[in-house]
Short mmCIF file of C-alpha atoms in Angstrom, two decimals:
data_model
loop_
_atom_site.label_atom_id
_atom_site.label_comp_id
_atom_site.label_asym_id
_atom_site.label_seq_id
_atom_site.Cartn_x
_atom_site.Cartn_y
_atom_site.Cartn_z
CA MET V 1 122.14 -91.42 36.77
CA ILE V 2 121.18 -92.94 40.28
CA THR V 3 120.81 -90.06 42.82
CA PRO V 4 121.97 -90.55 46.08
CA GLN V 5 120.36 -91.06 48.99
CA SER V 6 120.49 -91.19 52.55
CA ALA V 7 121.78 -94.43 54.18
CA THR V 8 118.28 -94.84 56.28
CA ALA V 9 116.25 -94.67 53.19
CA ARG V 10 117.51 -96.81 50.66
CA THR V 11 115.86 -97.57 47.49
CA PRO V 12 114.61 -100.65 47.02
CA LEU V 13 115.83 -102.91 43.60
CA PRO V 14 113.92 -104.79 41.23
CA ARG V 15 114.58 -108.29 41.12
CA ARG V 16 116.41 -107.99 37.88
CA ALA V 17 117.92 -104.81 36.89
CA VAL V 18 120.33 -102.93 34.49
CA LEU V 19 123.05 -100.39 34.86
CA LYS V 20 122.97 -97.88 31.65
CA GLY V 21 124.90 -95.70 30.37
CA LEU V 22 125.15 -93.39 27.02
CA GLY V 23 122.42 -94.87 25.49
CA ALA V 24 124.32 -97.37 24.03
CA VAL V 25 125.60 -99.63 27.04
CA ALA V 26 123.41 -101.85 29.11
CA VAL V 27 125.39 -104.19 32.06
CA GLY V 28 122.98 -106.58 33.56
CA LEU V 29 123.59 -107.24 37.68
CA PRO V 30 123.59 -110.28 39.02
CA PHE V 31 120.86 -111.42 41.74
CA PHE V 32 121.21 -109.73 45.20
CA GLU V 33 119.54 -110.38 48.63
CA GLU V 34 118.15 -106.82 48.41
CA MET V 35 115.76 -108.11 45.16
CA LEU V 36 113.76 -110.18 47.64
CA GLY V 37 110.38 -109.58 49.01
CA ALA V 38 109.13 -106.61 49.62
CA ARG V 39 111.59 -104.39 48.32
CA THR V 40 111.23 -105.39 44.83
CA ALA V 41 108.33 -103.03 44.58
CA ALA V 42 110.16 -99.88 43.25
CA ALA V 43 113.41 -99.43 41.00
CA ALA V 44 116.21 -96.71 41.37
CA PRO V 45 115.50 -93.98 38.72
CA ALA V 46 117.92 -95.47 36.33
CA LEU V 47 117.41 -99.04 36.68
CA ALA V 48 114.99 -100.70 34.12
CA ALA V 49 113.07 -103.76 35.98
CA ALA V 50 111.98 -106.53 34.38
CA PRO V 51 108.62 -108.41 34.94
CA THR V 52 108.92 -111.99 36.20
CA ALA V 53 106.68 -115.24 36.59
CA ALA V 54 105.11 -116.43 39.85
CA GLY V 55 107.68 -116.74 42.39
CA GLY V 56 109.70 -114.14 41.22
CA VAL V 57 111.57 -116.09 38.29
CA PRO V 58 110.83 -115.49 34.38
CA VAL V 59 109.85 -117.81 32.03
CA ARG V 60 112.76 -118.52 29.73
CA ALA V 61 113.49 -121.18 27.19
CA PHE V 62 116.63 -121.86 25.48
CA ASN V 63 117.77 -124.54 22.73
CA LEU V 64 121.27 -126.26 22.45
CA PHE V 65 122.77 -127.53 19.51
CA PHE V 66 125.51 -129.64 18.59
CA GLY V 67 126.46 -131.06 15.48
CA LEU V 68 126.70 -134.13 14.23
CA GLY V 69 124.58 -136.48 16.54
CA ILE V 70 125.07 -139.64 18.53
CA PRO V 71 124.65 -143.02 17.02
CA ALA V 72 121.65 -144.42 19.03
CA PRO V 73 123.56 -147.04 20.07
CA VAL V 74 125.85 -145.26 21.22
CA GLN V 75 123.50 -143.87 23.51
CA ALA V 76 122.24 -146.93 24.46
CA GLU V 77 125.44 -148.45 25.86
CA ALA V 78 125.89 -144.90 27.72
CA THR V 79 123.44 -145.25 29.76
CA LYS V 80 122.60 -148.74 30.08
CA ASN V 81 123.17 -148.32 34.10
CA GLY V 82 120.19 -145.90 34.34
CA ARG V 83 123.70 -143.65 34.71
CA LEU V 84 125.58 -141.11 32.20
CA GLU V 85 128.93 -142.75 31.21
CA GLY V 86 130.95 -143.54 28.16
CA VAL V 87 130.05 -141.05 25.95
CA LEU V 88 128.05 -138.78 28.00
CA GLU V 89 130.53 -138.65 31.11
CA PRO V 90 130.72 -135.25 31.16
CA LEU V 91 127.08 -134.67 31.85
CA ALA V 92 126.80 -137.21 34.94
CA PRO V 93 127.69 -134.21 37.09
CA LEU V 94 124.50 -132.85 36.16
CA ALA V 95 122.28 -135.61 35.65
CA ASP V 96 120.37 -134.77 38.55
CA LYS V 97 119.01 -131.63 36.65
CA LEU V 98 118.66 -133.41 33.17
CA ALA V 99 116.18 -135.75 31.87
CA VAL V 100 118.04 -137.62 28.77
CA LEU V 101 115.29 -138.90 26.79
CA ARG V 102 116.03 -142.24 24.35
CA ASN V 103 114.36 -143.02 21.08
CA VAL V 104 112.77 -139.35 20.27
CA ASP V 105 112.04 -140.26 16.37
CA GLN V 106 112.34 -137.45 13.71
CA VAL V 107 111.37 -139.48 10.73
CA ARG V 108 108.70 -137.02 9.53
CA CYS V 109 111.54 -134.47 9.39
CA ASP V 110 112.79 -136.23 6.03
CA GLU V 111 109.75 -135.32 3.87
CA ASN V 112 112.02 -133.63 1.71
CA GLY V 113 114.56 -136.15 1.64
CA ILE V 114 117.58 -134.23 1.09
CA ASN V 115 119.79 -135.97 3.96
CA ALA V 116 119.80 -136.26 7.95
CA HIS V 117 122.10 -133.47 8.57
CA PHE V 118 119.91 -130.65 6.87
CA ASP V 119 116.62 -132.37 7.57
CA GLY V 120 117.62 -133.57 11.07
CA ALA V 121 118.97 -130.36 12.32
CA SER V 122 115.57 -128.20 10.69
CA GLY V 123 113.78 -130.58 12.84
CA ALA V 124 115.96 -129.63 15.92
CA PHE V 125 113.16 -128.12 18.63
CA THR V 126 110.54 -127.54 15.74
CA ALA V 127 110.05 -131.36 14.62
CA GLU V 128 108.92 -130.00 11.02
CA PRO V 129 110.94 -130.64 8.10
CA PRO V 130 112.73 -127.95 6.33
CA ASP V 131 110.97 -125.06 4.04
CA GLY V 132 114.05 -124.52 1.26
CA ASP V 133 117.33 -123.82 2.29
CA ALA V 134 116.55 -120.53 4.77
CA LYS V 135 113.42 -121.31 6.54
CA SER V 136 112.40 -123.87 9.05
CA GLY V 137 109.24 -125.67 8.57
CA GLY V 138 107.71 -123.92 11.63
CA ALA V 139 108.34 -122.10 15.08
CA SER V 140 110.97 -123.29 17.66
CA LEU V 141 110.37 -124.12 21.12
CA ASP V 142 111.54 -121.44 22.56
CA GLN V 143 109.65 -119.36 20.28
CA LYS V 144 106.38 -120.89 20.79
CA ILE V 145 106.98 -120.21 25.17
CA ARG V 146 108.28 -116.67 23.96
CA TRP V 147 105.01 -115.73 22.37
CA ALA V 148 102.92 -117.33 25.07
CA ALA V 149 104.55 -115.40 27.75
CA HIS V 150 104.84 -112.16 26.08
CA PRO V 151 101.66 -112.25 23.32
CA ASP V 152 102.67 -108.78 21.80
CA GLY V 153 106.14 -110.16 20.63
CA ARG V 154 108.08 -107.61 23.04
CA THR V 155 109.86 -108.41 26.02
CA PRO V 156 110.27 -106.15 28.72
CA ASP V 157 112.89 -103.26 28.16
CA GLY V 158 116.77 -104.45 29.02
CA VAL V 159 115.63 -107.78 27.66
CA ILE V 160 116.78 -108.66 24.24
CA PRO V 161 113.89 -110.67 22.85
CA THR V 162 115.80 -113.46 21.30
CA LEU V 163 119.40 -114.30 21.46
CA VAL V 164 121.20 -116.58 18.67
CA ALA V 165 124.91 -117.35 18.60
CA GLY V 166 127.40 -120.21 18.13
CA THR V 167 130.65 -121.48 17.32
CA TYR V 168 130.24 -123.43 14.18
CA PHE V 169 131.92 -123.65 10.72
CA ARG V 170 129.60 -125.38 8.24
CA ARG V 171 127.75 -122.70 5.97
CA SER V 172 125.42 -124.46 3.59
CA ARG V 173 121.51 -124.11 4.59
CA VAL V 174 120.65 -121.73 7.49
CA SER V 175 119.28 -124.65 9.75
CA ARG V 176 122.50 -126.28 10.06
CA TYR V 177 123.54 -123.77 12.89
CA VAL V 178 120.51 -121.67 13.35
CA HIS V 179 117.47 -123.11 15.91
CA SER V 180 115.58 -120.11 16.90
CA TYR V 181 112.62 -119.70 14.44
CA ARG V 182 109.18 -117.96 14.06
CA GLU V 183 105.96 -118.96 13.59
CA ASP V 184 106.43 -118.63 9.59
CA GLY V 185 110.04 -120.29 9.56
CA THR V 186 112.02 -117.20 9.28
CA VAL V 187 115.48 -116.90 11.47
CA ALA V 188 113.75 -115.51 14.88
CA ALA V 189 116.98 -113.13 15.27
CA PRO V 190 120.57 -112.31 13.74
CA MET V 191 123.20 -115.23 14.57
CA GLN V 192 126.11 -114.06 16.34
CA GLU V 193 128.82 -116.19 15.31
CA SER V 194 131.92 -114.15 16.63
CA PRO V 195 132.75 -113.63 20.18
CA GLY V 196 133.03 -109.66 19.23
CA GLU V 197 129.47 -109.74 17.62
CA LEU V 198 127.76 -111.60 21.19
CA PHE V 199 129.73 -109.10 23.29
CA ALA V 200 128.55 -105.96 20.95
CA ARG V 201 124.92 -107.60 21.17
CA VAL V 202 124.91 -108.74 24.92
CA PHE V 203 126.42 -105.39 26.26
CA GLY V 204 126.04 -103.21 23.27
CA ALA V 205 122.47 -102.50 22.75
CA GLU V 206 120.68 -100.07 24.32
CA ALA V 207 118.31 -101.30 27.33
CA GLY V 208 115.02 -100.31 26.38
CA THR V 209 115.10 -100.23 22.83
CA ASN V 210 113.84 -104.36 22.38
CA GLY V 211 116.72 -105.04 19.85
CA ALA V 212 119.03 -101.78 18.96
CA ALA V 213 121.74 -102.17 16.40
CA PRO V 214 125.06 -103.76 18.38
CA LEU V 215 128.22 -101.74 18.64
CA ASP V 216 131.21 -102.73 17.53
CA PRO V 217 133.33 -103.59 20.02
CA ARG V 218 136.61 -101.83 18.52
CA ARG V 219 134.71 -98.53 18.70
CA ARG V 220 134.93 -99.35 23.04
CA ARG V 221 138.41 -99.50 22.91
CA LEU V 222 138.16 -95.79 22.72
CA ASN V 223 136.31 -95.47 26.02
CA ARG V 224 138.78 -98.15 27.40
CA SER V 225 135.35 -100.22 28.30
CA VAL V 226 131.75 -100.40 28.50
CA LEU V 227 132.48 -100.56 32.09
CA ASP V 228 133.46 -96.71 32.15
CA ALA V 229 129.62 -95.84 30.38
CA VAL V 230 128.25 -96.57 33.81
CA ALA V 231 130.51 -96.07 36.32
CA ALA V 232 129.11 -93.50 38.14
CA GLN V 233 125.71 -96.13 38.73
CA ALA V 234 128.19 -98.78 39.72
CA LYS V 235 129.86 -96.13 42.29
CA PHE V 236 126.66 -95.16 43.69
CA LEU V 237 125.29 -98.80 43.94
CA SER V 238 128.10 -100.10 45.75
CA GLY V 239 128.65 -96.96 48.06
CA PRO V 240 127.48 -96.32 51.87
CA ARG V 241 124.52 -94.41 50.40
CA GLY V 242 123.35 -97.08 47.65
CA PRO V 243 120.94 -100.08 48.04
CA LEU V 244 123.27 -102.73 48.65
CA GLY V 245 124.84 -104.44 51.75
CA ALA V 246 128.04 -105.50 51.85
CA ALA V 247 127.70 -109.01 50.71
CA SER V 248 125.98 -107.59 47.79
CA ARG V 249 128.33 -104.98 47.04
CA GLU V 250 131.02 -107.41 47.00
CA ARG V 251 129.21 -109.55 44.72
CA LEU V 252 128.81 -106.53 42.22
CA ALA V 253 132.57 -105.61 42.40
CA ASP V 254 133.24 -109.36 40.88
CA HIS V 255 130.49 -109.49 38.55
CA LEU V 256 131.99 -106.16 36.85
CA ASP V 257 135.03 -107.65 37.17
CA ARG V 258 133.83 -110.48 35.13
CA VAL V 259 132.11 -108.44 32.34
CA ARG V 260 136.10 -106.58 32.36
CA GLU V 261 137.67 -109.98 31.64
CA TYR V 262 134.97 -110.61 29.14
CA GLU V 263 135.65 -107.74 27.07
CA ARG V 264 139.44 -108.36 27.30
CA ARG V 265 139.33 -112.08 26.41
CA THR V 266 137.16 -110.72 23.29
CA LEU V 267 138.91 -107.84 22.11
CA ALA V 268 142.28 -110.13 22.57
CA LEU V 269 140.41 -112.80 20.45
CA GLU V 270 139.31 -110.35 17.75
CA ASP V 271 142.59 -108.67 17.86
CA GLU V 272 144.62 -112.18 17.43
CA LYS V 273 142.18 -112.93 14.39
CA ALA V 274 142.79 -109.69 12.68
CA ALA V 275 146.60 -109.89 13.40
CA LYS V 276 146.61 -113.31 11.21
CA THR V 277 143.94 -111.90 8.28
CA ALA V 278 146.60 -108.83 7.98
CA ALA V 279 149.43 -111.22 7.15
CA LEU V 280 147.83 -113.00 4.38
CA PRO V 281 148.73 -112.39 1.13
CA PRO V 282 146.36 -110.36 -1.47
CA ALA V 283 142.70 -112.67 -2.08
CA PRO V 284 142.90 -114.25 -5.47
CA PRO V 285 139.86 -113.04 -7.93
CA GLN V 286 136.21 -114.06 -7.56
CA SER V 287 135.66 -117.52 -8.09
CA LYS V 288 133.12 -117.77 -10.94
CA LEU V 289 131.95 -121.02 -8.97
CA ARG V 290 129.86 -121.02 -5.64
CA HIS V 291 131.81 -121.74 -2.73
CA GLY V 292 130.81 -121.59 0.92
CA ASP V 293 132.25 -118.36 3.47
CA GLU V 294 136.04 -118.35 4.18
CA ALA V 295 135.19 -120.18 7.63
CA ASP V 296 133.75 -123.34 5.14
CA PRO V 297 135.57 -123.07 1.89
CA GLY V 298 134.08 -124.80 -0.74
CA GLY V 299 132.76 -126.91 1.88
CA GLU V 300 135.94 -129.04 1.87
CA GLY V 301 136.64 -127.91 5.92
CA ILE V 302 138.92 -126.55 8.19
CA ASP V 303 142.14 -127.47 9.57
CA ILE V 304 141.92 -126.65 13.48
CA THR V 305 143.14 -127.40 16.71
CA LEU V 306 141.34 -128.33 19.87
CA ALA V 307 142.73 -125.30 21.81
CA ASP V 308 141.56 -122.82 19.41
CA LEU V 309 138.09 -124.79 18.88
CA THR V 310 137.45 -124.58 22.97
CA THR V 311 139.03 -120.89 23.88
CA GLU V 312 136.32 -119.51 20.92
CA TRP V 313 133.40 -121.89 22.24
CA ARG V 314 133.70 -121.17 25.88
CA LEU V 315 134.23 -117.27 25.49
CA VAL V 316 130.96 -117.49 23.65
CA ALA V 317 129.63 -119.81 26.02
CA ASP V 318 130.85 -117.45 28.72
CA LEU V 319 129.04 -114.06 27.11
CA TYR V 320 125.59 -116.41 26.17
CA ALA V 321 125.36 -117.68 30.07
CA HIS V 322 126.18 -113.99 31.35
CA ALA V 323 122.87 -112.67 29.07
CA ILE V 324 120.87 -114.97 31.07
CA LEU V 325 122.43 -114.75 34.74
CA THR V 326 121.69 -111.05 34.15
CA ASP V 327 118.67 -111.41 32.77
CA ARG V 328 119.48 -109.32 29.38
CA VAL V 329 117.37 -112.31 27.59
CA ARG V 330 115.44 -115.43 28.36
CA PHE V 331 114.85 -117.18 24.69
CA GLY V 332 117.11 -118.22 22.34
CA SER V 333 119.65 -120.48 21.04
CA LEU V 334 122.95 -121.53 21.10
CA THR V 335 125.09 -123.93 18.72
CA TYR V 336 128.16 -126.09 19.21
CA LEU V 337 129.35 -127.20 16.02
CA ALA V 338 126.60 -126.96 13.02
CA ALA V 339 125.24 -130.12 11.26
CA GLY V 340 127.28 -131.85 8.93
CA GLU V 341 130.22 -129.99 10.66
CA ARG V 342 134.10 -130.14 8.48
CA ILE V 343 136.98 -129.68 10.31
CA ARG V 344 139.96 -131.63 10.83
CA LEU V 345 140.46 -131.26 14.41
CA ILE V 346 144.02 -131.76 16.04
CA GLY V 347 145.15 -132.06 19.84
CA ASP V 348 145.51 -133.99 23.10
CA TYR V 349 141.92 -134.28 24.32
CA GLU V 350 141.73 -134.92 28.52
CA TYR V 351 139.05 -135.14 30.87
CA GLY V 352 139.08 -135.12 34.00
CA GLY V 353 142.59 -135.28 34.63
CA ARG V 354 143.15 -138.46 32.12
CA LYS V 355 143.56 -138.56 28.31
CA ILE V 356 140.91 -139.17 26.21
CA PHE V 357 142.25 -139.42 22.91
CA SER V 358 144.73 -137.37 20.64
CA PHE V 359 142.90 -136.03 18.05
CA ASP V 360 144.39 -135.98 14.33
CA ASP V 361 141.29 -136.54 11.70
CA LYS V 362 143.49 -135.94 8.81
CA LYS V 363 146.01 -138.38 9.60
CA GLN V 364 143.95 -141.00 11.36
CA LEU V 365 141.67 -140.79 8.12
CA GLY V 366 144.58 -140.75 5.58
CA LYS V 367 142.75 -138.66 3.59
CA SER V 368 142.52 -134.48 2.44
CA GLY V 369 139.86 -132.14 2.34
CA SER V 370 136.54 -133.12 2.87
CA ALA V 371 137.42 -136.74 3.55
CA GLY V 372 139.78 -136.12 5.76
CA CYS V 373 137.42 -134.47 8.65
CA SER V 374 135.61 -135.73 11.89
CA HIS V 375 132.44 -135.74 9.87
CA GLU V 376 133.79 -139.23 8.06
CA TRP V 377 133.27 -141.26 11.29
CA TRP V 378 130.04 -140.91 11.55
CA HIS V 379 129.92 -141.93 8.04
CA ARG V 380 132.22 -145.21 9.20
CA TYR V 381 130.15 -145.98 12.33
CA ARG V 382 129.40 -149.55 12.52
CA GLU V 383 127.39 -151.26 15.66
CA ASP V 384 130.35 -154.10 15.78
CA ARG V 385 133.33 -151.81 15.64
CA GLU V 386 134.71 -149.93 18.64
CA ASN V 387 134.21 -146.91 16.95
CA GLU V 388 136.71 -145.02 19.24
CA GLN V 389 137.56 -141.37 16.99
CA LEU V 390 133.76 -141.12 17.02
CA LYS V 391 133.09 -141.67 20.84
CA ALA V 392 135.85 -139.51 21.53
CA HIS V 393 134.54 -136.71 19.23
CA ALA V 394 131.15 -137.12 21.01
CA HIS V 395 132.72 -137.11 24.64
CA LEU V 396 134.04 -133.78 23.69
CA LYS V 397 130.99 -132.30 22.32
CA MET V 398 129.43 -133.69 25.80
CA ARG V 399 132.24 -131.83 27.60
CA GLU V 400 131.25 -128.42 25.77
CA VAL V 401 127.71 -128.98 26.58
CA ALA V 402 127.91 -129.31 30.03
CA TYR V 403 130.54 -126.66 30.28
CA PHE V 404 127.86 -123.91 29.18
CA LEU V 405 124.96 -125.63 31.47
CA SER V 406 127.36 -125.93 34.37
CA LEU V 407 127.68 -121.85 33.83
CA LEU V 408 123.91 -121.75 34.88
CA ALA V 409 123.95 -124.38 37.75
CA GLY V 410 126.56 -122.78 40.19
CA GLU V 411 125.71 -120.75 42.97
CA GLU V 412 125.99 -117.33 41.36
CA ALA V 413 122.79 -118.47 39.85
CA ARG V 414 121.12 -119.34 42.82
CA GLU V 415 117.63 -117.63 42.03
CA ALA V 416 114.66 -116.27 44.67
CA ASN V 417 112.85 -119.86 44.64
CA GLY V 418 116.23 -121.30 46.12
CA ARG V 419 116.86 -123.16 42.43
CA THR V 420 119.59 -122.16 40.20
CA VAL V 421 118.88 -120.53 36.68
CA LEU V 422 119.59 -124.16 35.15
CA GLU V 423 117.03 -125.50 37.20
CA ASN V 424 114.15 -122.65 36.38
CA ALA V 425 114.31 -122.61 32.88
CA LEU V 426 113.80 -124.95 30.12
CA VAL V 427 117.04 -125.66 28.24
CA THR V 428 116.14 -128.57 25.49
CA ILE V 429 119.73 -130.31 24.33
CA SER V 430 119.50 -132.07 21.04
CA THR V 431 121.44 -132.43 17.57
CA GLU V 432 120.88 -133.59 13.89
CA SER V 433 120.82 -137.21 13.50
CA GLY V 434 120.67 -140.90 15.73
CA ASP V 435 123.43 -142.49 12.98
CA GLY V 436 124.67 -140.47 9.98
CA ARG V 437 125.17 -143.26 7.54
CA HIS V 438 122.67 -141.63 5.00
CA ASN V 439 121.40 -145.08 3.51
CA ASP V 440 118.86 -145.63 5.99
CA VAL V 441 116.76 -142.49 6.85
CA LYS V 442 114.38 -144.35 9.73
CA ARG V 443 117.84 -145.27 11.49
CA GLU V 444 119.69 -141.85 10.66
CA LEU V 445 116.47 -140.18 12.33
CA SER V 446 115.39 -142.24 15.31
CA GLY V 447 116.74 -142.43 18.47
CA VAL V 448 117.58 -138.67 18.14
CA PHE V 449 119.71 -137.47 21.26
CA HIS V 450 117.32 -135.03 23.59
CA ALA V 451 117.67 -133.85 26.95
CA ILE V 452 115.70 -131.27 29.20
CA THR V 453 116.08 -129.42 32.16
CA GLY V 454 113.04 -129.04 34.88
CA ALA V 455 111.83 -125.74 33.92
CA GLY V 456 111.20 -125.03 37.91
CA GLY V 457 109.79 -128.20 38.50
CA ARG V 458 107.70 -128.92 35.81
CA PHE V 459 109.50 -131.69 34.35
CA ARG V 460 111.02 -135.02 35.41
CA THR V 461 114.80 -134.51 35.97
CA GLY V 462 117.97 -137.12 37.07
CA ALA V 463 116.71 -140.01 35.12
CA VAL V 464 117.08 -142.06 32.08
CA LEU V 465 113.33 -141.83 30.04
CA ASP V 466 112.66 -144.12 27.25
CA ALA V 467 110.59 -141.73 25.43
CA ASN V 468 109.61 -144.25 22.65
CA ALA V 469 107.94 -141.02 20.52
CA GLU V 470 107.83 -138.47 17.58
CA GLY V 471 109.73 -135.59 18.62
CA LEU V 472 106.64 -133.75 17.39
CA ASP V 473 104.89 -135.47 20.86
CA VAL V 474 108.00 -134.80 23.22
CA TYR V 475 107.84 -130.70 22.02
CA ASN V 476 104.19 -130.39 22.41
CA THR V 477 104.38 -131.97 25.42
CA LEU V 478 107.04 -129.91 26.69
CA LEU V 479 104.82 -126.36 25.51
CA ALA V 480 101.81 -128.00 27.19
CA GLY V 481 104.01 -128.36 30.59
CA MET V 482 104.92 -124.82 30.06
CA GLY V 483 101.44 -123.45 29.88
CA VAL V 484 101.63 -123.10 26.17
CA THR V 485 97.77 -123.73 24.57
CA ASP V 486 99.88 -123.60 21.02
CA ARG V 487 100.78 -126.59 19.36
CA LEU V 488 103.60 -127.68 16.69
CA GLY V 489 102.79 -129.58 13.73
CA PRO V 490 99.71 -130.00 11.71
CA LYS V 491 96.68 -129.09 13.22
CA ASP V 492 94.77 -132.36 12.14
CA ARG V 493 97.12 -134.47 13.88
CA ASP V 494 96.11 -136.45 16.63
CA GLY V 495 99.10 -136.19 19.12
CA LYS V 496 99.78 -138.17 22.35
CA ALA V 497 101.22 -136.37 25.46
CA ILE V 498 104.26 -137.99 26.81
CA ASP V 499 103.46 -138.25 30.71
CA LEU V 500 106.73 -139.58 31.95
CA LEU V 501 108.32 -136.27 30.83
CA ARG V 502 105.93 -134.62 33.47
CA VAL V 503 106.24 -134.39 37.38
#
């Protein structure tokens, strides 16, 4: 543990540090002013430092995926004035930190010709067709950048090598929901598909083990909180003999309160799910037919309220953002609804103080099972129609994408170079298709929505850019801008740099 020292001989803190306790809990610390300048030279005995890139900011890359896509004409309508409006309205408050890319072509990902849901999702962040049901066609952007930043593959002690998480229900074929892959196309890290799993991964893996198995959050209930394990260290940091000034001590208190709140929300949600499961009748004998998991029974979809969907997603988003802000993770992917997602959503949807739409997919489609899912609005899309339901669903997706991004853009996310984490990281946002009707693959996989952040000023932001390029060239331009010499795709392919992305 940290040993007390005199007030006149404060121990300087590393730029990023974690509180560790009982060999199983790692609670990342936010950024403190004491982590700036010469005071970053040494570390307190029980604090683990994480090496950083130039300017005291680590290299980070994350892939943010949302299901079903946005038809290219709807994207054009939402950006026709150079502003983000229509279905992209929720991104407008972050417009200066994003570049929205139009006319990105992923047709080469249809090599196997299965369908745009699967092929397009496999190509998101890899620009390669899938290699079977459980593998991508190659490495994803985040992993290329990770291996360039850490050639031995190991991130610093206290940093989870790769974090993959999301809220999704469609389970067939892994690349529908996983979006972080190694060079050989295998999944880069286990998928944390519930808030409980994600909480355990962020707080329950021992710092320094580079990926120890997570602890069950229910076991932590015996100790009341993960914070109990680091209480002595936290008390020293916030005490008169610790290295923190008054402002930083207040920020530490707020940070620990936030961790406890995440824990409370996570356990409450897990207990609610357990209670519902306990109330169910005994399960019938196992079917001899092949079915999806409980979340996607037989591929027929599930009924879900907007409130329940939003509650779970936002807790996942909060936990994932917390892991980034406290430097517990620098690479990975996050999914908001899977490719070809089948849910029957119900509930009133509001944004900016006004009612956008009343979701009731099953009633509005007049169908049951998979035919009554929101998925069907994409199949029914026509350029000469209003497509009110599709646009409402797409607007909702952008609201939740923006929610996660905004967590990385506030004052608490400000870093040593004056930028926020969102501005310093490369966050690539994409989806599965640019249409979704399954009757023209060139249309389905052309105009696939993409947006990127600036990666510390390496790329243009605050603009809508007409890429007019293959996704492979867009991704390789991003890699080059990040200083990665390796490239995605065939080695003998003549690629072209997309210069308008660069500053």
